[in-house]
mmCIF file with all atom_site columns, C-alpha atoms in Angstrom:
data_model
loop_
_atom_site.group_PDB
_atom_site.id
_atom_site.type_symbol
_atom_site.label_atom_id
_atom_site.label_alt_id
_atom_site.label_comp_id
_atom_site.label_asym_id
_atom_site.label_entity_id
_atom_site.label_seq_id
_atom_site.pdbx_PDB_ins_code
_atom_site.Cartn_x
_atom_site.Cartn_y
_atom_site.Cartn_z
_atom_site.occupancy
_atom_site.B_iso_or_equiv
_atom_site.pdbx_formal_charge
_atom_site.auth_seq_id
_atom_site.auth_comp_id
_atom_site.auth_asym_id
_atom_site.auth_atom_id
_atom_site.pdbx_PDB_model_num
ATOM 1   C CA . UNK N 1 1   ? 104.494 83.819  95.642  1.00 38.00 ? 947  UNK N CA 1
ATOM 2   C CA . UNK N 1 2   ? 104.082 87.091  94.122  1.00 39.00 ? 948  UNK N CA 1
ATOM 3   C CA . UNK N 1 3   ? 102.250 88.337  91.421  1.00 40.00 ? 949  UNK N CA 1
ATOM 4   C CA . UNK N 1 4   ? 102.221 91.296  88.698  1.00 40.00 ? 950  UNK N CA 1
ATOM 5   C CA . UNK N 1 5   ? 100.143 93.831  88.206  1.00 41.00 ? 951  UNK N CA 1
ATOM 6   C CA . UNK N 1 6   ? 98.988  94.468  84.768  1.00 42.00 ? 952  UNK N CA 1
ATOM 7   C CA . UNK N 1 7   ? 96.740  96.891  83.384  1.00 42.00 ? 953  UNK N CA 1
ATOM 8   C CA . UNK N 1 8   ? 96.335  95.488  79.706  1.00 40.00 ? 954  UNK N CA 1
ATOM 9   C CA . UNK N 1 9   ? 95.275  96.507  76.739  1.00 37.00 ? 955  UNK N CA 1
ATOM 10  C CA . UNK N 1 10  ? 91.652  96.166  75.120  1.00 35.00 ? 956  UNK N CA 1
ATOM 11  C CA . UNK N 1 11  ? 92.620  93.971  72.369  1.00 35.00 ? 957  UNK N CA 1
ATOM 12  C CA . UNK N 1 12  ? 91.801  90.172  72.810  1.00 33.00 ? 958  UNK N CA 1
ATOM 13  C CA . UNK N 1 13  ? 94.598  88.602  71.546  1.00 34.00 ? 959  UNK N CA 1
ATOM 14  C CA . UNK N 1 14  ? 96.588  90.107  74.696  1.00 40.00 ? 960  UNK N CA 1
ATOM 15  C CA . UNK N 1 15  ? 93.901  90.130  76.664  1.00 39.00 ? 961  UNK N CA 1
ATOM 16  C CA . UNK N 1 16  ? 91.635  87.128  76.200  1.00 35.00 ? 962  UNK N CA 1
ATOM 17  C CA . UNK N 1 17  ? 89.147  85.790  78.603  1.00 34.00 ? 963  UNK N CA 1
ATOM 18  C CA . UNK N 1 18  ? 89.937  82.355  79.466  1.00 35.00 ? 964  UNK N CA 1
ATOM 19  C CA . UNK N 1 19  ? 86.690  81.089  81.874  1.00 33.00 ? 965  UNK N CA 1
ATOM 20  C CA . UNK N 1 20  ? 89.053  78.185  82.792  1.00 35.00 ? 966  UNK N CA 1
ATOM 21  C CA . UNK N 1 21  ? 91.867  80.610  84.462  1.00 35.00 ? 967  UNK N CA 1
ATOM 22  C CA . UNK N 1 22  ? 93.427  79.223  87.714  1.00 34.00 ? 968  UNK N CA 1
ATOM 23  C CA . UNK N 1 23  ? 91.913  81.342  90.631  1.00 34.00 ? 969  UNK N CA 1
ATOM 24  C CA . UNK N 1 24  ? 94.396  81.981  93.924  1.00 35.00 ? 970  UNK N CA 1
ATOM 25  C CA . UNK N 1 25  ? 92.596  82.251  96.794  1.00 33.00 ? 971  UNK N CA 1
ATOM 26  C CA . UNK N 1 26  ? 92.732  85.536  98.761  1.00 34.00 ? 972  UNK N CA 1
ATOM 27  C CA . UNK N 1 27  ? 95.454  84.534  101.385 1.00 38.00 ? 973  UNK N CA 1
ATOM 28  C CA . UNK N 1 28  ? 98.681  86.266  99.939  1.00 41.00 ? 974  UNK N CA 1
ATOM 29  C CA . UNK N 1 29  ? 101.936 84.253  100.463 1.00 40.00 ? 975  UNK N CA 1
ATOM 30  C CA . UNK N 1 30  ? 104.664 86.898  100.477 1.00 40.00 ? 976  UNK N CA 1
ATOM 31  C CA . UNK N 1 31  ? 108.264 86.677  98.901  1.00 39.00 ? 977  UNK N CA 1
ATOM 32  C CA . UNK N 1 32  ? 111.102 85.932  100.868 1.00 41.00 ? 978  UNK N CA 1
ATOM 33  C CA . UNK N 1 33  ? 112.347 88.857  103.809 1.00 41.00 ? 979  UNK N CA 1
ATOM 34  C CA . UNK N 1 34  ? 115.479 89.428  102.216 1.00 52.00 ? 980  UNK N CA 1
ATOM 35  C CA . UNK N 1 35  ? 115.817 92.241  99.604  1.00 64.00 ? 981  UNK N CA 1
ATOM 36  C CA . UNK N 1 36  ? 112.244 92.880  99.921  1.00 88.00 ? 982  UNK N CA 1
ATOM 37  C CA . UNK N 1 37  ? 111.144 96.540  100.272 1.00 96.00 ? 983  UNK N CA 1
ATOM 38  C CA . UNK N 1 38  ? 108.338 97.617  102.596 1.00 97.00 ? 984  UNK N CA 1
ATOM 39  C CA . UNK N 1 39  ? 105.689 100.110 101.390 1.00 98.00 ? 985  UNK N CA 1
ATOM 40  C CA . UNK N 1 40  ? 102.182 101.681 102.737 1.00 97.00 ? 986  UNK N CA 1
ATOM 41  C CA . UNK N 1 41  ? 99.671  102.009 100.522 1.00 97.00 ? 987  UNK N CA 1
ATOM 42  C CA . UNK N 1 42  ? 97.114  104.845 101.092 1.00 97.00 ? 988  UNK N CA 1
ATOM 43  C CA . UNK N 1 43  ? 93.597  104.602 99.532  1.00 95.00 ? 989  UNK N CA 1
ATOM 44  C CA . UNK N 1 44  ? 91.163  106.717 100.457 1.00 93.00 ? 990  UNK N CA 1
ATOM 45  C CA . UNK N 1 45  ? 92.297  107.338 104.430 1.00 94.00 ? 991  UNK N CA 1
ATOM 46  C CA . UNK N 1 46  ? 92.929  102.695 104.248 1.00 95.00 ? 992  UNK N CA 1
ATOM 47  C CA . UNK N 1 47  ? 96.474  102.227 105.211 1.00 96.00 ? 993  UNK N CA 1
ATOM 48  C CA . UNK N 1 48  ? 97.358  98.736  103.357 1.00 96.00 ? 994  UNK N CA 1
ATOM 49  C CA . UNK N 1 49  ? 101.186 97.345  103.782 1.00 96.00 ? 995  UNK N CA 1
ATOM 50  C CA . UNK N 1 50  ? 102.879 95.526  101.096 1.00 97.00 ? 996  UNK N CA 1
ATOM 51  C CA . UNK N 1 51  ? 106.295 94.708  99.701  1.00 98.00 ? 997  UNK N CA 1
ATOM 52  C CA . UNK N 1 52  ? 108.400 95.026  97.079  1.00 98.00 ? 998  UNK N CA 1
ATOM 53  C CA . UNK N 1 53  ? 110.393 92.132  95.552  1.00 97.00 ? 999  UNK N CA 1
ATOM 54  C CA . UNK N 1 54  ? 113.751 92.441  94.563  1.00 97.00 ? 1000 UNK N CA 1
ATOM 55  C CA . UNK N 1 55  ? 112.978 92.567  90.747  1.00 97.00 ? 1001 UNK N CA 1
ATOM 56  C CA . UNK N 1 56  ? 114.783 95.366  88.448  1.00 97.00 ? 1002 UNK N CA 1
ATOM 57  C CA . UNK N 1 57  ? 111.624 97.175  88.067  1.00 98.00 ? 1003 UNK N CA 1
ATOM 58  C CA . UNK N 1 58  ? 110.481 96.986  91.837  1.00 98.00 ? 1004 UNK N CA 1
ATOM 59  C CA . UNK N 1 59  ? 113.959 98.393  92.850  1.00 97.00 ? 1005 UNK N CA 1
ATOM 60  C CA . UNK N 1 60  ? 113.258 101.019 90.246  1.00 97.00 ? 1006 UNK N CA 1
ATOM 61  C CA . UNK N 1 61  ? 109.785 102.024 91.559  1.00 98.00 ? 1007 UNK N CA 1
ATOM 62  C CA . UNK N 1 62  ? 110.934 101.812 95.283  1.00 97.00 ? 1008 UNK N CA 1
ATOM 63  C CA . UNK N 1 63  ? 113.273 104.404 94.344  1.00 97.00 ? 1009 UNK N CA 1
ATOM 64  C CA . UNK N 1 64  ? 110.383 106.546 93.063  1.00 97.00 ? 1010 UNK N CA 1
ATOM 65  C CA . UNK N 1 65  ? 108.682 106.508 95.890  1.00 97.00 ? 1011 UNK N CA 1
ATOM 66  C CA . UNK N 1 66  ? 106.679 108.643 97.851  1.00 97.00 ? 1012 UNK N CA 1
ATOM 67  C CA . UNK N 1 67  ? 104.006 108.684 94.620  1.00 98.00 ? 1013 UNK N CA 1
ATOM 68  C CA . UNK N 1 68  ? 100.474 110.049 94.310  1.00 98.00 ? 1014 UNK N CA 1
ATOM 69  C CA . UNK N 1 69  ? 99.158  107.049 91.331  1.00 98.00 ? 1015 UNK N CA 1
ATOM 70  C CA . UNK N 1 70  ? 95.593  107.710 90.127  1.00 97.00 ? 1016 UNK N CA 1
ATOM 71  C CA . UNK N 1 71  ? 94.373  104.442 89.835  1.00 96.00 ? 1017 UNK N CA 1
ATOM 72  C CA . UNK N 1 72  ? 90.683  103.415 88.058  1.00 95.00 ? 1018 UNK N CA 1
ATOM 73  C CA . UNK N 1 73  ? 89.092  100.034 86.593  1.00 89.00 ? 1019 UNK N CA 1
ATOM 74  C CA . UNK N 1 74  ? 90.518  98.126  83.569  1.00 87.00 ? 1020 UNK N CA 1
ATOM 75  C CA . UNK N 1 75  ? 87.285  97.011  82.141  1.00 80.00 ? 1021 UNK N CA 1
ATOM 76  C CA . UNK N 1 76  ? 85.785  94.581  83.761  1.00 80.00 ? 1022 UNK N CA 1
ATOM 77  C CA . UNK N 1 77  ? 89.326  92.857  84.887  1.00 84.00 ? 1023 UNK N CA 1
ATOM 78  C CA . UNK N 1 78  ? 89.805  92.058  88.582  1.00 89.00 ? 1024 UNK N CA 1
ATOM 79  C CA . UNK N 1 79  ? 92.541  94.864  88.507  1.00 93.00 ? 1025 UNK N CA 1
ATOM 80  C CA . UNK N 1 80  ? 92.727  98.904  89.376  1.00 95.00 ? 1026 UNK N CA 1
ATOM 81  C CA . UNK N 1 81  ? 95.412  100.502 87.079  1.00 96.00 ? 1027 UNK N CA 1
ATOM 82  C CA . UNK N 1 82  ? 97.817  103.696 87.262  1.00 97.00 ? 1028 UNK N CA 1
ATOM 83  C CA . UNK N 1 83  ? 99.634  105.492 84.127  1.00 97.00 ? 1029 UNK N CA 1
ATOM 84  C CA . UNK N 1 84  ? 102.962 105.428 84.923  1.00 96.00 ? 1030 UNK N CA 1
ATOM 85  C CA . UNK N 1 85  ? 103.946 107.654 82.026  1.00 90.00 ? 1031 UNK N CA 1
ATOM 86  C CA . UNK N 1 86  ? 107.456 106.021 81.660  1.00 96.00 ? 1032 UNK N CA 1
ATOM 87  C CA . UNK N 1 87  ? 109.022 102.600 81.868  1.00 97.00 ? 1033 UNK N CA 1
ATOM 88  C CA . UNK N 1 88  ? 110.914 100.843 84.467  1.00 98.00 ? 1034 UNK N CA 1
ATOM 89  C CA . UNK N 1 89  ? 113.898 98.184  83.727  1.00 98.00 ? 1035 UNK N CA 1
ATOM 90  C CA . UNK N 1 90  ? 112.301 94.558  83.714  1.00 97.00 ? 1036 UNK N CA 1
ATOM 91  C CA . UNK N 1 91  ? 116.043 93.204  83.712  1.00 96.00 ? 1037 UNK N CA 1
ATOM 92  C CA . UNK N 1 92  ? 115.867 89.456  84.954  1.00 96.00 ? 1038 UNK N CA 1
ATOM 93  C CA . UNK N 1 93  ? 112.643 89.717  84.852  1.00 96.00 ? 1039 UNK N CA 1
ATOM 94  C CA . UNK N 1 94  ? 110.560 86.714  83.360  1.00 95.00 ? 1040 UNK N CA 1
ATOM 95  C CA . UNK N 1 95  ? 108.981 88.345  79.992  1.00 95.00 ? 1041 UNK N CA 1
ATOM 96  C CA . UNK N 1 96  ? 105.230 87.342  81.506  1.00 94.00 ? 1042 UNK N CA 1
ATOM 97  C CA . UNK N 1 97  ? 103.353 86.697  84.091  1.00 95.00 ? 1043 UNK N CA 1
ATOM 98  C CA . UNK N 1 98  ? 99.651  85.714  85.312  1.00 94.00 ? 1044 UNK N CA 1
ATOM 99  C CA . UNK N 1 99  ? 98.189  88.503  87.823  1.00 91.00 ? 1045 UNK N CA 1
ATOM 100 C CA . UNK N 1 100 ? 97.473  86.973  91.046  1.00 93.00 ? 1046 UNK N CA 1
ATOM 101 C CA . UNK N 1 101 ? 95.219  88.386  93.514  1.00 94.00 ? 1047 UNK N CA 1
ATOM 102 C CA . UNK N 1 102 ? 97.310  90.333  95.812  1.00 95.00 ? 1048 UNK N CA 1
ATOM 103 C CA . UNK N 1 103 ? 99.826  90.654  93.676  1.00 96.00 ? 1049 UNK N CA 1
ATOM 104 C CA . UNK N 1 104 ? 101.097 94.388  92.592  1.00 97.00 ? 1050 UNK N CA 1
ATOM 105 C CA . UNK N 1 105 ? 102.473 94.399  89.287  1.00 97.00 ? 1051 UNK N CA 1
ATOM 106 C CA . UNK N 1 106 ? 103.856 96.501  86.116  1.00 97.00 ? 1052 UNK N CA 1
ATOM 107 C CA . UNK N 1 107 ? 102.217 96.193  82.934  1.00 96.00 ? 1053 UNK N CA 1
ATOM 108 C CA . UNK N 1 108 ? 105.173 97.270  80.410  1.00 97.00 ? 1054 UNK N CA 1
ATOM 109 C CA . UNK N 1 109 ? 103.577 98.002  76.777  1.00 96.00 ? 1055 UNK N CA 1
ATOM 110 C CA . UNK N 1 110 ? 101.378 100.804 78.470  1.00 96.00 ? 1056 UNK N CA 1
ATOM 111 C CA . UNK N 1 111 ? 103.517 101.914 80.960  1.00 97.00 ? 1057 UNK N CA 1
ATOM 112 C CA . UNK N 1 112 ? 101.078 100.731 84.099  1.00 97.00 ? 1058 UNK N CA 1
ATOM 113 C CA . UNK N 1 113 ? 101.213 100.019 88.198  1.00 98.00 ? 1059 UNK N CA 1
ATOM 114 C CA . UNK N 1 114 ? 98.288  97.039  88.811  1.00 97.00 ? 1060 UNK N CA 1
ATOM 115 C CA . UNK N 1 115 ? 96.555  96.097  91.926  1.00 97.00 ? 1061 UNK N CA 1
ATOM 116 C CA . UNK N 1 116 ? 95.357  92.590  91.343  1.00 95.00 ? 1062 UNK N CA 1
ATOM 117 C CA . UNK N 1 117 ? 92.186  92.061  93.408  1.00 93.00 ? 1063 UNK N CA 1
ATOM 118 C CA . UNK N 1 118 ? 91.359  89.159  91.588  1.00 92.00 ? 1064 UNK N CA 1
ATOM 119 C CA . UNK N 1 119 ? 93.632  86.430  89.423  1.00 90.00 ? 1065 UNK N CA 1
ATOM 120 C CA . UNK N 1 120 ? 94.043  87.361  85.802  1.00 87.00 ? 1066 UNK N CA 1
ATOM 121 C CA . UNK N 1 121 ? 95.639  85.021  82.963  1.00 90.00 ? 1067 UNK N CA 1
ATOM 122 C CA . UNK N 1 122 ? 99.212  84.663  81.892  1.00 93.00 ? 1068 UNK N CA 1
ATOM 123 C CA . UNK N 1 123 ? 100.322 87.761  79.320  1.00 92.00 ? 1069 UNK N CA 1
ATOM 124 C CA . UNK N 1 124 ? 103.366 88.307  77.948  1.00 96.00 ? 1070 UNK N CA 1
ATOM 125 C CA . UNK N 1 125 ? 104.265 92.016  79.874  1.00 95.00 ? 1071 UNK N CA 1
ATOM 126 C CA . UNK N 1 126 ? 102.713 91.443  83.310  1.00 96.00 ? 1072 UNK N CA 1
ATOM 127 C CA . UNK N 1 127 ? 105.859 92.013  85.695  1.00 97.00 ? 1073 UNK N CA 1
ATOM 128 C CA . UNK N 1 128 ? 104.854 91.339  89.186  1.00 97.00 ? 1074 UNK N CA 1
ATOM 129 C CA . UNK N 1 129 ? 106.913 93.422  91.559  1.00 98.00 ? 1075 UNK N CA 1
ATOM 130 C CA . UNK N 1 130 ? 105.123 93.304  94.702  1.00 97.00 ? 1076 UNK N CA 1
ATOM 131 C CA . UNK N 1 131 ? 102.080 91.900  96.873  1.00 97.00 ? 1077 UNK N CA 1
ATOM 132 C CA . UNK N 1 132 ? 100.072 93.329  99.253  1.00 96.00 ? 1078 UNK N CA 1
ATOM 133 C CA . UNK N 1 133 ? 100.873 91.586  102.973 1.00 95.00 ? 1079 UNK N CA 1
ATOM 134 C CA . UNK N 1 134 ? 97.345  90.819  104.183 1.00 88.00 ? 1080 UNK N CA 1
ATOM 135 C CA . UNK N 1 135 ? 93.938  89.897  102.547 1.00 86.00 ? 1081 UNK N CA 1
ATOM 136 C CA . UNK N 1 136 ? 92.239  93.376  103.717 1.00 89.00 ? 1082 UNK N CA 1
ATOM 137 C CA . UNK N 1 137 ? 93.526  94.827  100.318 1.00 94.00 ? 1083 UNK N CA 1
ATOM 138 C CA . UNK N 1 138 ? 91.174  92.907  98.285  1.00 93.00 ? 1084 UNK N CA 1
ATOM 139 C CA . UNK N 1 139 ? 87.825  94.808  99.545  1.00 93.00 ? 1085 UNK N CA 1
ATOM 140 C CA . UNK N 1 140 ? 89.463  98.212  99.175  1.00 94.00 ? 1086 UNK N CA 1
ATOM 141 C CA . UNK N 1 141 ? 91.138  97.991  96.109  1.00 94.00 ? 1087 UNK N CA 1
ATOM 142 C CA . UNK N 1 142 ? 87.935  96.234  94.563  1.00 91.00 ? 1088 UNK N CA 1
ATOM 143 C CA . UNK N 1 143 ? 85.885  99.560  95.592  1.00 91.00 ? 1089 UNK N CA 1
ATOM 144 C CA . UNK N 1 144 ? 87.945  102.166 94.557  1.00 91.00 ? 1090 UNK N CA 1
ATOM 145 C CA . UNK N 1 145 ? 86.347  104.393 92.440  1.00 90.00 ? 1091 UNK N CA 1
ATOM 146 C CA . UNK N 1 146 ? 87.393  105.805 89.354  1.00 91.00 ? 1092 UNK N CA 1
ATOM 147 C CA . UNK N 1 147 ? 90.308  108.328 89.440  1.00 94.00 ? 1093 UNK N CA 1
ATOM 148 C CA . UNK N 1 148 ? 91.289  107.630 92.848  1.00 96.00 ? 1094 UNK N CA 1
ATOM 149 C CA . UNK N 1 149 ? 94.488  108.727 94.020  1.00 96.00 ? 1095 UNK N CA 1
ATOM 150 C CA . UNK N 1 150 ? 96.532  106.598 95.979  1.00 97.00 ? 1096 UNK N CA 1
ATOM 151 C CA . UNK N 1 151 ? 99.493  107.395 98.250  1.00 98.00 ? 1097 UNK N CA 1
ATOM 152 C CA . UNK N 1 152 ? 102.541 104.802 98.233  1.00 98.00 ? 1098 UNK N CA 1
ATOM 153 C CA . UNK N 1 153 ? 105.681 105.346 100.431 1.00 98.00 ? 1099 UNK N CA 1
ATOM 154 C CA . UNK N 1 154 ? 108.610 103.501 102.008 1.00 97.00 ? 1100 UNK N CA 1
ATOM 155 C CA . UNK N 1 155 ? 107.815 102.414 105.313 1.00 94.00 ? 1101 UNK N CA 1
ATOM 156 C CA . UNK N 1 156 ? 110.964 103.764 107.735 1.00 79.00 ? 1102 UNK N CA 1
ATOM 157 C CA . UNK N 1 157 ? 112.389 101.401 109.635 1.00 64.00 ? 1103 UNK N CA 1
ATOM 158 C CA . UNK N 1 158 ? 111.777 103.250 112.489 1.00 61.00 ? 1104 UNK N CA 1
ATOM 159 C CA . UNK N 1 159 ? 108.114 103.048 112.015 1.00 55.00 ? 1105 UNK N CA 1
ATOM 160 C CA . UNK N 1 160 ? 105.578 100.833 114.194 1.00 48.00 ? 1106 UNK N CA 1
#
């Protein structure tokens, strides 16, 4: 199943805290293979793999890609956040989402790729678009630092 990213905005009534969230566990269960697009993520020297679902914005992204992102904390959210500094189509999209650990999302009212390194609550303008393909993510997006910039690229087919 995937899950968005969102990096959200300060103000509780999009952002509440809800101590009775559902928490996913940090075993990522990965969208179907078809019309799913394979990425590397670079953090810091890590090489992470994920994929990209087949979702309007997703396709969108893919197409932006290779990207330097500068990701940093969202508060105290289990979440690292990018400024996208424009919006991608959420088309077909459901209008919300909860952020799932693994999950790699787009928060649409700021504009935002999310790393979800923890499960966040259902808001209207999460759009998950991706997850992350194996549970290492979680300790190295959890410790990035602030302003780090991360390096995400197709994987060629060709590649091992």
């Amino acid at each position: 199943m995937t899950v968005l990213l969102a990096g959200c905005t300060a103000t509780t009534s999009q952002h509440p805290t809800n101590p009775q969230s559902v928490r996913a566990t940090s075993k990522v269960q990965p969208t179907p293979a078809t019309h799913r697009q394979a990425i590397k993520i670079t953090v810091n020297g890590v090489r992470l793999t994920a994929h990209l679902n087949n979702s309007s914005a997703a396709r969108a992204f893919a197409q932006e890609l290779p990207v330097d992102l500068t990701f940093r904390n969202f508060m105290d959210m289990p979440e690292k956040i990018a400024d996208l500094h424009h919006t991608l189509p959420t088309t077909g999209m459901p209008s919300g989402h909860a952020g799932t650990a693994g999950s790699i999302g787009y928060w649409s009212p700021d504009k935002r790729i999310v790393f979800y390194w923890g499960t966040e609550d259902y808001y209207e303008g999460i759009h998950i678009i991706g997850t992350f393909d194996h549970h290492d993510y979680k300790k190295v997006v959890r410790k990035m630092a602030k302003n780090t910039t991360v390096k995400i690229e197709k994987v060629n087919t060709n590649e091992n």
